[in-house]
Amino acid sequence: MPPKHPIPAHKTFPHPTSTTSFWRTELSPLDTYRSTPNLPPTVDIAIIGSGMSGVSIAYHLLKTAAPESQPSILILEARQLCSGATGRNGGHTKLAAWHMQKAFDVPVPGGGRAGIEAAEEVIAFQVAQITALKNVIEEEGIQCDFLQTRSFDVFLDEQLSGERVDMVREKIAAGLKTAGREVQILDGQGTGVLSRDGVQRITGVSCAYGALNVPAAQLWPYKFVSGLLSSFIDKINFQTETQVNSVSDIPDADGYHTLSTATRGEVRAKKVIFATNAYTPALLPDIYEHKIVPVRGTASYVVRKDDGDSRFLDLQHRVNTYNLAYGGGMQDYLVHRPDGGVIFGGGYGVFGTHEELFRGTVDDSKVAMEKEMREYFEKRMTTTWKDWAISGAKVDRIWTGIMGATPDGYPHIGVVPGRRNQFICAGFNGAGMPHIFLSAKGLARMVNDGVEFKETGIPSIFESRLDRLKNW
């Protein structure tokens, strides 16, 4: 549902202050880094944003460029390194099974839906993301608590469980080969290999009616981004606390676009990449206002009140990540950390009809309905896991972050419509981790080598498009 009163695009710049997420409690030396005292006068490529998108794009630009033609790259960050959505997310990536239907239903120009081929592209892309992250983390020696694992989509509503299980079986039968290989169905309805009690024992979730088991990985997102940036910081210019206020829509006579900052003057760039997610409409209002809309999310770090008795810990199943679906469109996510705590996010049902608390806002300086959100996360932990019911749960830290939502639920990647040498990688709908790293690789090929979008390996429905999207 779109926001009833979307905020004007010119007010969608990042909020000057923000809550501190769990991921930003151990900061990198690069957090407020500036490569040079002043901005360079000109660069080949300017990237706006230093989250997973911006830093991954820069990494791939350097990797894919020939040694003799390495571009000069400038990354501009309005606040601190990775202080946006990436530094506030759930810290996991997975095959998101609901995309089997979601991608299938995406409208296409001329009418109709994207269909089974598009759904296969998205699901296969999500699985490939896990391997790609593992490879780069090992190659660059990034210490970010990476763990390749499995994830449970657990359904706590009987009707929803039946619908989701039937959908997955239907899409696999229709030709979703990746899902057929990678998804295990635990339906608990007597038609699968497990009873409902068996589903609850395997997932560890009380009151589960059914579940899907899918490939996944968990990591510390801020440490991934800062570690990746560290691997090439000497090859680029990085400037934090430098908010870009405007970008010229056409190049000057020398082929440069002018980027004007709030406090540090101007820089000219041959090519500009918007890795700006929810904040994109502030810089491209005529193109993306109402097409990428800010949405506020809430997450927490939950610890045990009493962990003295370890008899109830079922550690075998605590390496999995989780999505908990309740029916009515409500869904939470959860990651058991190696330290014994849990990253738990979601809780949109707490807001009830107060849509203005989460849609159309860029204010991540405070947690909306904080008392109620704390109570919600603690109650969900103790009613969902038996051992947590015994130990009790306490929210140790709670924070909020701003995601970029789009009408069809998919990001915009590729050439900015109507703009020469301007590119975008934004609008990830709270699902950036399963999509960003390889999207950045494909976009880097477009920027460096001029390849067409269809040659990048990015799912076709991610291409930056306006023709099939209604305003929000």
Short mmCIF file of C-alpha atoms in Angstrom, two decimals:
data_model
loop_
_atom_site.label_atom_id
_atom_site.label_comp_id
_atom_site.label_asym_id
_atom_site.label_seq_id
_atom_site.Cartn_x
_atom_site.Cartn_y
_atom_site.Cartn_z
CA MET A 1 0.00 0.00 0.00
CA PRO A 2 1.47 3.40 -0.95
CA PRO A 3 1.90 6.13 1.66
CA LYS A 4 -1.16 8.34 1.89
CA HIS A 5 0.93 11.49 2.14
CA PRO A 6 4.37 10.91 0.56
CA ILE A 7 6.97 13.42 1.64
CA PRO A 8 8.29 15.78 -1.06
CA ALA A 9 11.38 14.53 -2.85
CA HIS A 10 13.50 17.48 -1.73
CA LYS A 11 13.05 16.36 1.88
CA THR A 12 14.15 12.78 1.35
CA PHE A 13 17.83 13.42 2.09
CA PRO A 14 19.31 11.33 4.93
CA HIS A 15 18.41 12.51 8.42
CA PRO A 16 21.44 14.22 10.03
CA THR A 17 21.34 11.93 13.09
CA SER A 18 20.40 8.29 13.44
CA THR A 19 19.88 5.50 15.95
CA THR A 20 22.87 3.23 16.51
CA SER A 21 22.38 -0.29 15.22
CA PHE A 22 24.07 -3.39 16.63
CA TRP A 23 26.18 -3.55 13.47
CA ARG A 24 27.57 -0.04 14.07
CA THR A 25 28.85 -0.70 17.59
CA GLU A 26 32.32 -1.68 16.32
CA LEU A 27 33.35 1.04 13.89
CA SER A 28 36.00 0.89 11.19
CA PRO A 29 38.79 3.50 10.94
CA LEU A 30 37.12 4.37 7.62
CA ASP A 31 33.81 5.34 9.27
CA THR A 32 34.41 9.11 8.97
CA TYR A 33 37.28 8.89 6.49
CA ARG A 34 38.23 11.50 3.93
CA SER A 35 40.92 10.57 1.43
CA THR A 36 41.77 14.22 0.78
CA PRO A 37 41.02 17.46 2.64
CA ASN A 38 39.19 18.81 -0.40
CA LEU A 39 37.07 17.22 -3.08
CA PRO A 40 38.91 16.46 -6.32
CA PRO A 41 37.92 18.88 -9.09
CA THR A 42 37.16 16.09 -11.59
CA VAL A 43 36.84 12.29 -11.59
CA ASP A 44 35.90 9.63 -14.10
CA ILE A 45 33.17 8.11 -11.91
CA ALA A 46 31.33 9.51 -8.89
CA ILE A 47 29.34 7.07 -6.73
CA ILE A 48 26.78 8.53 -4.34
CA GLY A 49 26.31 6.28 -1.31
CA SER A 50 28.64 4.00 0.67
CA GLY A 51 26.41 1.11 1.62
CA MET A 52 26.66 -2.35 0.15
CA SER A 53 25.65 -1.03 -3.28
CA GLY A 54 28.10 1.86 -3.56
CA VAL A 55 31.11 0.01 -2.17
CA SER A 56 30.40 -3.17 -4.17
CA ILE A 57 30.06 -1.15 -7.37
CA ALA A 58 33.42 0.52 -6.78
CA TYR A 59 35.01 -2.86 -6.06
CA HIS A 60 33.72 -4.34 -9.31
CA LEU A 61 34.60 -1.24 -11.34
CA LEU A 62 38.23 -1.69 -10.30
CA LYS A 63 38.15 -5.45 -10.79
CA THR A 64 36.66 -5.35 -14.28
CA ALA A 65 38.71 -2.43 -15.66
CA ALA A 66 41.93 -3.22 -17.51
CA PRO A 67 45.08 -2.44 -15.46
CA GLU A 68 46.11 0.25 -17.93
CA SER A 69 42.73 2.00 -17.82
CA GLN A 70 41.70 2.08 -14.16
CA PRO A 71 39.10 4.83 -13.69
CA SER A 72 39.41 7.53 -11.06
CA ILE A 73 36.57 6.85 -8.61
CA LEU A 74 35.05 9.07 -5.94
CA ILE A 75 32.57 7.75 -3.34
CA LEU A 76 30.49 10.42 -1.62
CA GLU A 77 28.61 9.61 1.59
CA ALA A 78 26.15 12.00 3.26
CA ARG A 79 26.75 10.62 6.75
CA GLN A 80 29.23 7.90 7.80
CA LEU A 81 30.37 4.74 6.05
CA CYS A 82 27.54 2.23 5.68
CA SER A 83 25.23 4.30 7.88
CA GLY A 84 22.12 3.70 5.77
CA ALA A 85 20.03 0.59 5.20
CA THR A 86 22.95 -1.86 4.92
CA GLY A 87 24.25 -0.91 8.36
CA ARG A 88 20.79 -1.46 9.87
CA ASN A 89 19.50 -4.65 8.25
CA GLY A 90 19.04 -8.23 9.44
CA GLY A 91 22.48 -9.46 8.44
CA HIS A 92 21.41 -12.37 6.28
CA THR A 93 20.82 -13.32 2.68
CA LYS A 94 18.77 -16.22 1.38
CA LEU A 95 16.68 -17.71 -1.37
CA ALA A 96 13.46 -15.78 -0.75
CA ALA A 97 10.82 -18.32 -1.68
CA TRP A 98 7.96 -15.81 -1.88
CA HIS A 99 9.73 -14.30 -4.90
CA MET A 100 8.65 -17.37 -6.88
CA GLN A 101 5.18 -15.84 -7.04
CA LYS A 102 6.19 -12.20 -6.66
CA ALA A 103 8.54 -12.22 -9.65
CA PHE A 104 6.09 -14.32 -11.66
CA ASP A 105 3.40 -11.64 -11.17
CA VAL A 106 5.47 -8.56 -12.09
CA PRO A 107 3.63 -6.65 -14.87
CA VAL A 108 5.40 -6.26 -18.19
CA PRO A 109 5.00 -3.65 -20.94
CA GLY A 110 2.03 -4.38 -23.16
CA GLY A 111 0.17 -6.23 -20.40
CA GLY A 112 0.57 -9.62 -18.83
CA ARG A 113 2.97 -10.92 -16.20
CA ALA A 114 6.69 -11.69 -16.25
CA GLY A 115 6.06 -15.40 -15.72
CA ILE A 116 8.11 -18.44 -14.85
CA GLU A 117 11.28 -17.39 -16.70
CA ALA A 118 11.55 -14.17 -14.68
CA ALA A 119 10.90 -16.05 -11.44
CA GLU A 120 13.68 -18.52 -12.28
CA GLU A 121 16.08 -15.64 -12.99
CA VAL A 122 15.42 -14.08 -9.58
CA ILE A 123 15.63 -17.30 -7.55
CA ALA A 124 18.83 -18.47 -9.28
CA PHE A 125 20.32 -14.98 -8.80
CA GLN A 126 19.63 -15.11 -5.06
CA VAL A 127 21.36 -18.47 -4.70
CA ALA A 128 24.34 -17.29 -6.76
CA GLN A 129 24.64 -14.29 -4.43
CA ILE A 130 25.53 -16.54 -1.50
CA THR A 131 28.41 -18.14 -3.38
CA ALA A 132 29.63 -14.78 -4.69
CA LEU A 133 29.71 -13.30 -1.18
CA LYS A 134 31.54 -16.34 0.18
CA ASN A 135 34.13 -16.11 -2.58
CA VAL A 136 34.88 -12.40 -2.17
CA ILE A 137 35.04 -12.67 1.62
CA GLU A 138 37.61 -15.47 1.33
CA GLU A 139 39.53 -13.78 -1.48
CA GLU A 140 39.84 -10.45 0.35
CA GLY A 141 40.18 -11.94 3.84
CA ILE A 142 37.20 -10.01 5.24
CA GLN A 143 36.40 -10.73 8.90
CA CYS A 144 32.61 -10.36 9.06
CA ASP A 145 31.24 -13.46 10.85
CA PHE A 146 30.24 -15.04 7.55
CA LEU A 147 28.44 -18.37 7.85
CA GLN A 148 26.96 -20.28 4.92
CA THR A 149 23.89 -22.04 6.25
CA ARG A 150 20.20 -22.71 5.62
CA SER A 151 17.13 -20.65 6.41
CA PHE A 152 13.61 -21.54 7.47
CA ASP A 153 10.54 -19.74 6.19
CA VAL A 154 8.18 -20.72 8.99
CA PHE A 155 4.40 -20.29 8.69
CA LEU A 156 2.51 -19.65 11.91
CA ASP A 157 -0.85 -19.52 10.18
CA GLU A 158 -2.48 -22.71 8.89
CA GLN A 159 -4.08 -21.21 5.80
CA LEU A 160 -0.93 -19.32 4.86
CA SER A 161 1.15 -22.46 5.26
CA GLY A 162 -1.07 -24.38 2.85
CA GLU A 163 -1.05 -21.54 0.32
CA ARG A 164 2.72 -21.08 0.37
CA VAL A 165 3.49 -24.79 0.16
CA ASP A 166 1.04 -25.23 -2.72
CA MET A 167 2.54 -22.22 -4.51
CA VAL A 168 6.08 -23.60 -4.25
CA ARG A 169 5.03 -27.01 -5.53
CA GLU A 170 3.13 -25.40 -8.39
CA LYS A 171 6.05 -23.21 -9.45
CA ILE A 172 8.53 -26.08 -9.25
CA ALA A 173 6.23 -28.18 -11.41
CA ALA A 174 5.97 -25.28 -13.87
CA GLY A 175 9.73 -25.15 -14.37
CA LEU A 176 11.53 -23.47 -11.45
CA LYS A 177 14.62 -25.67 -11.62
CA THR A 178 16.63 -23.84 -8.95
CA ALA A 179 13.80 -24.11 -6.46
CA GLY A 180 13.40 -27.79 -7.28
CA ARG A 181 17.05 -28.38 -6.35
CA GLU A 182 17.36 -26.01 -3.41
CA VAL A 183 14.02 -25.82 -1.55
CA GLN A 184 12.93 -28.46 0.93
CA ILE A 185 9.24 -28.42 1.80
CA LEU A 186 8.18 -29.20 5.38
CA ASP A 187 4.43 -28.87 5.15
CA GLY A 188 3.22 -30.64 8.30
CA GLN A 189 -0.12 -31.38 6.62
CA GLY A 190 0.21 -35.12 6.16
CA THR A 191 1.23 -34.79 2.50
CA GLY A 192 4.93 -34.35 3.24
CA VAL A 193 7.54 -36.32 5.13
CA LEU A 194 6.86 -34.60 8.47
CA SER A 195 3.97 -34.19 10.83
CA ARG A 196 3.26 -30.74 12.26
CA ASP A 197 5.04 -31.83 15.42
CA GLY A 198 8.00 -32.82 13.27
CA VAL A 199 8.05 -29.40 11.61
CA GLN A 200 8.15 -27.75 15.02
CA ARG A 201 10.97 -29.98 16.21
CA ILE A 202 13.09 -29.44 13.09
CA THR A 203 12.58 -25.66 12.96
CA GLY A 204 12.56 -25.23 16.72
CA VAL A 205 9.55 -22.93 16.35
CA SER A 206 6.50 -23.46 18.53
CA CYS A 207 3.13 -23.29 16.77
CA ALA A 208 4.62 -23.79 13.28
CA TYR A 209 2.19 -25.23 10.73
CA GLY A 210 4.73 -25.68 7.96
CA ALA A 211 8.04 -24.43 6.68
CA LEU A 212 10.41 -24.16 3.74
CA ASN A 213 14.12 -24.80 4.11
CA VAL A 214 16.33 -22.79 1.71
CA PRO A 215 20.01 -21.85 1.13
CA ALA A 216 21.22 -18.86 3.16
CA ALA A 217 24.15 -17.07 4.72
CA GLN A 218 24.57 -14.71 7.62
CA LEU A 219 27.24 -12.04 8.15
CA TRP A 220 28.02 -8.72 9.86
CA PRO A 221 27.01 -6.32 7.05
CA TYR A 222 28.91 -3.26 8.28
CA LYS A 223 32.12 -5.29 8.66
CA PHE A 224 31.62 -6.74 5.19
CA VAL A 225 31.29 -3.29 3.62
CA SER A 226 34.14 -1.74 5.61
CA GLY A 227 36.36 -4.76 4.94
CA LEU A 228 35.62 -4.68 1.22
CA LEU A 229 36.32 -0.95 1.10
CA SER A 230 39.60 -1.45 2.96
CA SER A 231 40.78 -3.76 0.19
CA PHE A 232 40.83 -0.90 -2.34
CA ILE A 233 40.72 2.34 -0.31
CA ASP A 234 44.15 3.33 -1.65
CA LYS A 235 42.82 3.20 -5.22
CA ILE A 236 39.88 5.60 -4.83
CA ASN A 237 38.87 8.86 -3.17
CA PHE A 238 36.36 8.36 -0.32
CA GLN A 239 34.57 11.27 1.32
CA THR A 240 32.19 10.86 4.27
CA GLU A 241 29.88 13.51 5.74
CA THR A 242 29.57 15.04 2.29
CA GLN A 243 25.94 15.26 1.24
CA VAL A 244 25.30 15.68 -2.47
CA ASN A 245 22.46 18.17 -2.93
CA SER A 246 22.13 18.08 -6.71
CA VAL A 247 23.47 16.51 -9.90
CA SER A 248 23.24 18.24 -13.26
CA ASP A 249 20.91 16.44 -15.64
CA ILE A 250 23.01 17.00 -18.75
CA PRO A 251 26.80 17.04 -19.15
CA ASP A 252 28.72 20.23 -19.86
CA ALA A 253 30.69 20.88 -23.04
CA ASP A 254 33.55 18.72 -21.74
CA GLY A 255 31.25 15.81 -20.95
CA TYR A 256 31.19 16.27 -17.16
CA HIS A 257 28.23 16.26 -14.79
CA THR A 258 28.39 18.67 -11.85
CA LEU A 259 27.67 17.35 -8.36
CA SER A 260 26.99 20.09 -5.81
CA THR A 261 27.43 19.26 -2.12
CA ALA A 262 25.81 20.85 0.91
CA THR A 263 29.00 22.21 2.49
CA ARG A 264 32.07 21.26 0.44
CA GLY A 265 31.62 22.74 -3.00
CA GLU A 266 31.37 20.96 -6.33
CA VAL A 267 32.97 18.08 -8.18
CA ARG A 268 32.64 17.18 -11.85
CA ALA A 269 32.32 13.58 -13.01
CA LYS A 270 32.17 11.91 -16.42
CA LYS A 271 29.80 9.27 -15.04
CA VAL A 272 27.55 9.30 -11.98
CA ILE A 273 26.15 6.28 -10.14
CA PHE A 274 23.23 6.69 -7.73
CA ALA A 275 23.61 4.05 -4.99
CA THR A 276 21.16 6.05 -2.95
CA ASN A 277 18.31 3.60 -2.28
CA ALA A 278 15.46 5.39 -0.44
CA TYR A 279 17.11 8.78 -0.87
CA THR A 280 17.14 8.64 -4.67
CA PRO A 281 14.10 10.95 -5.16
CA ALA A 282 15.96 13.77 -3.40
CA LEU A 283 18.43 13.88 -6.30
CA LEU A 284 16.22 12.65 -9.14
CA PRO A 285 12.75 13.94 -8.22
CA ASP A 286 11.49 14.28 -11.76
CA ILE A 287 12.23 10.59 -12.41
CA TYR A 288 11.90 8.65 -9.15
CA GLU A 289 9.55 10.60 -6.90
CA HIS A 290 6.73 8.15 -6.06
CA LYS A 291 8.69 5.38 -7.82
CA ILE A 292 11.15 4.82 -4.96
CA VAL A 293 9.57 5.61 -1.61
CA PRO A 294 11.26 5.63 1.83
CA VAL A 295 9.98 3.09 4.36
CA ARG A 296 11.15 2.91 7.97
CA GLY A 297 12.00 -0.50 9.41
CA THR A 298 12.76 -1.55 12.99
CA ALA A 299 15.23 -4.14 14.24
CA SER A 300 16.59 -5.24 17.60
CA TYR A 301 19.31 -7.23 19.31
CA VAL A 302 17.71 -9.58 21.82
CA VAL A 303 19.57 -11.36 24.63
CA ARG A 304 18.52 -13.85 27.30
CA LYS A 305 17.44 -12.65 30.72
CA ASP A 306 18.90 -15.80 32.28
CA ASP A 307 21.25 -18.03 30.30
CA GLY A 308 22.59 -19.94 33.26
CA ASP A 309 20.78 -23.17 32.41
CA SER A 310 21.98 -24.57 29.08
CA ARG A 311 19.87 -27.76 29.14
CA PHE A 312 17.26 -26.17 26.93
CA LEU A 313 19.57 -24.90 24.21
CA ASP A 314 19.14 -26.77 20.93
CA LEU A 315 22.31 -25.52 19.27
CA GLN A 316 21.98 -27.86 16.30
CA HIS A 317 19.24 -25.69 14.84
CA ARG A 318 20.52 -22.26 15.89
CA VAL A 319 22.77 -21.71 12.90
CA ASN A 320 19.73 -21.22 10.68
CA THR A 321 18.26 -17.84 9.81
CA TYR A 322 14.49 -17.37 9.87
CA ASN A 323 11.53 -15.60 8.38
CA LEU A 324 8.39 -15.94 10.46
CA ALA A 325 5.15 -15.40 8.52
CA TYR A 326 1.93 -14.85 10.44
CA GLY A 327 -0.71 -14.30 7.79
CA GLY A 328 -2.26 -11.01 6.79
CA GLY A 329 0.99 -10.04 5.08
CA MET A 330 2.89 -9.81 8.37
CA GLN A 331 6.43 -11.22 8.45
CA ASP A 332 9.47 -10.92 10.73
CA TYR A 333 13.09 -11.97 10.23
CA LEU A 334 15.48 -13.42 12.76
CA VAL A 335 19.17 -14.41 12.91
CA HIS A 336 20.79 -16.27 15.80
CA ARG A 337 24.18 -14.67 16.38
CA PRO A 338 27.35 -16.62 17.33
CA ASP A 339 27.42 -14.67 20.61
CA GLY A 340 24.09 -16.18 21.66
CA GLY A 341 22.03 -13.10 20.98
CA VAL A 342 19.49 -12.67 18.20
CA ILE A 343 18.92 -10.02 15.53
CA PHE A 344 15.14 -9.73 15.31
CA GLY A 345 13.37 -7.32 12.97
CA GLY A 346 9.97 -6.52 11.54
CA GLY A 347 6.99 -5.96 13.82
CA TYR A 348 4.97 -3.86 11.40
CA GLY A 349 1.75 -5.12 12.97
CA VAL A 350 2.56 -3.01 16.03
CA PHE A 351 1.83 0.17 14.08
CA GLY A 352 -1.71 -0.89 13.23
CA THR A 353 -3.32 1.72 11.02
CA HIS A 354 -0.62 4.32 11.70
CA GLU A 355 0.92 4.05 8.27
CA GLU A 356 2.58 7.45 8.61
CA LEU A 357 4.93 5.97 11.23
CA PHE A 358 6.74 3.85 8.68
CA ARG A 359 5.85 4.89 5.12
CA GLY A 360 7.12 8.09 3.54
CA THR A 361 9.61 9.02 6.27
CA VAL A 362 13.41 9.29 6.31
CA ASP A 363 13.68 9.86 10.06
CA ASP A 364 15.88 7.11 11.49
CA SER A 365 16.86 9.23 14.51
CA LYS A 366 14.25 7.58 16.72
CA VAL A 367 12.31 4.34 16.96
CA ALA A 368 8.58 4.75 16.39
CA MET A 369 6.51 3.29 19.26
CA GLU A 370 9.72 2.08 20.92
CA LYS A 371 8.10 0.72 24.09
CA GLU A 372 5.60 -1.32 22.10
CA MET A 373 8.27 -2.56 19.69
CA ARG A 374 10.50 -3.73 22.55
CA GLU A 375 7.60 -5.61 24.09
CA TYR A 376 6.74 -7.15 20.74
CA PHE A 377 10.23 -8.54 20.05
CA GLU A 378 10.58 -9.91 23.59
CA LYS A 379 7.16 -11.56 23.48
CA ARG A 380 7.76 -13.09 20.06
CA MET A 381 11.03 -14.64 21.25
CA THR A 382 9.45 -16.22 24.32
CA THR A 383 6.36 -17.51 22.52
CA THR A 384 8.25 -18.82 19.49
CA TRP A 385 11.09 -20.78 21.13
CA LYS A 386 10.62 -22.96 24.21
CA ASP A 387 14.12 -22.36 25.59
CA TRP A 388 13.63 -18.60 25.29
CA ALA A 389 10.35 -18.96 27.18
CA ILE A 390 12.38 -20.46 30.02
CA SER A 391 15.30 -18.03 29.92
CA GLY A 392 13.27 -14.94 29.14
CA ALA A 393 14.16 -12.33 26.52
CA LYS A 394 15.39 -8.76 26.79
CA VAL A 395 15.91 -6.22 24.02
CA ASP A 396 19.49 -5.08 24.50
CA ARG A 397 19.47 -2.62 21.58
CA ILE A 398 16.79 -1.37 19.19
CA TRP A 399 17.17 0.79 16.09
CA THR A 400 15.52 1.86 12.89
CA GLY A 401 16.59 2.35 9.28
CA ILE A 402 15.19 3.59 5.99
CA MET A 403 14.53 1.22 3.09
CA GLY A 404 13.65 2.11 -0.49
CA ALA A 405 10.35 0.60 -1.68
CA THR A 406 9.07 0.40 -5.27
CA PRO A 407 5.56 -0.27 -6.60
CA ASP A 408 6.42 -3.71 -8.00
CA GLY A 409 8.79 -4.70 -5.20
CA TYR A 410 12.00 -4.83 -7.24
CA PRO A 411 15.05 -2.56 -7.52
CA HIS A 412 15.99 -0.19 -10.30
CA ILE A 413 19.36 -1.07 -11.82
CA GLY A 414 20.93 0.25 -15.00
CA VAL A 415 20.82 3.51 -16.90
CA VAL A 416 18.85 6.36 -15.35
CA PRO A 417 16.02 6.93 -17.85
CA GLY A 418 16.65 10.01 -19.97
CA ARG A 419 20.09 10.69 -18.48
CA ARG A 420 23.39 10.33 -20.31
CA ASN A 421 26.17 8.54 -18.38
CA GLN A 422 24.10 8.34 -15.21
CA PHE A 423 23.33 4.98 -13.61
CA ILE A 424 21.29 3.68 -10.70
CA CYS A 425 21.37 0.81 -8.23
CA ALA A 426 18.59 1.51 -5.73
CA GLY A 427 15.14 0.60 -4.42
CA PHE A 428 15.81 -2.79 -2.81
CA ASN A 429 12.57 -3.10 -0.79
CA GLY A 430 14.32 -4.39 2.31
CA ALA A 431 15.84 -7.25 0.31
CA GLY A 432 19.20 -5.85 -0.69
CA MET A 433 21.42 -8.61 0.66
CA PRO A 434 20.10 -11.29 -1.75
CA HIS A 435 20.48 -8.99 -4.77
CA ILE A 436 23.10 -6.26 -4.42
CA PHE A 437 26.57 -7.76 -4.83
CA LEU A 438 26.04 -9.38 -8.23
CA SER A 439 23.83 -6.49 -9.36
CA ALA A 440 26.80 -4.24 -8.63
CA LYS A 441 29.02 -6.51 -10.72
CA GLY A 442 26.65 -6.35 -13.67
CA LEU A 443 26.24 -2.59 -13.40
CA ALA A 444 30.04 -2.15 -13.31
CA ARG A 445 30.20 -3.86 -16.70
CA MET A 446 27.66 -1.40 -18.07
CA VAL A 447 29.64 1.56 -16.73
CA ASN A 448 33.12 0.32 -17.68
CA ASP A 449 32.46 -1.53 -20.91
CA GLY A 450 29.17 -0.14 -22.18
CA VAL A 451 27.47 -3.55 -22.30
CA GLU A 452 23.71 -3.75 -22.62
CA PHE A 453 21.65 -4.61 -19.54
CA LYS A 454 20.68 -8.00 -20.99
CA GLU A 455 24.37 -9.00 -21.02
CA THR A 456 24.95 -8.29 -17.31
CA GLY A 457 23.41 -11.40 -15.76
CA ILE A 458 21.07 -9.26 -13.66
CA PRO A 459 17.42 -10.44 -13.63
CA SER A 460 15.52 -8.75 -16.44
CA ILE A 461 12.81 -7.34 -14.16
CA PHE A 462 15.45 -5.32 -12.25
CA GLU A 463 16.22 -3.09 -15.22
CA SER A 464 15.51 0.55 -14.46
CA ARG A 465 12.03 1.09 -15.82
CA LEU A 466 9.24 3.59 -15.47
CA ASP A 467 6.75 2.48 -18.09
CA ARG A 468 5.16 -0.30 -16.03
CA LEU A 469 5.14 1.46 -12.65
CA LYS A 470 2.26 3.47 -11.32
CA ASN A 471 2.99 6.26 -8.87
CA TRP A 472 2.83 5.50 -5.18
#
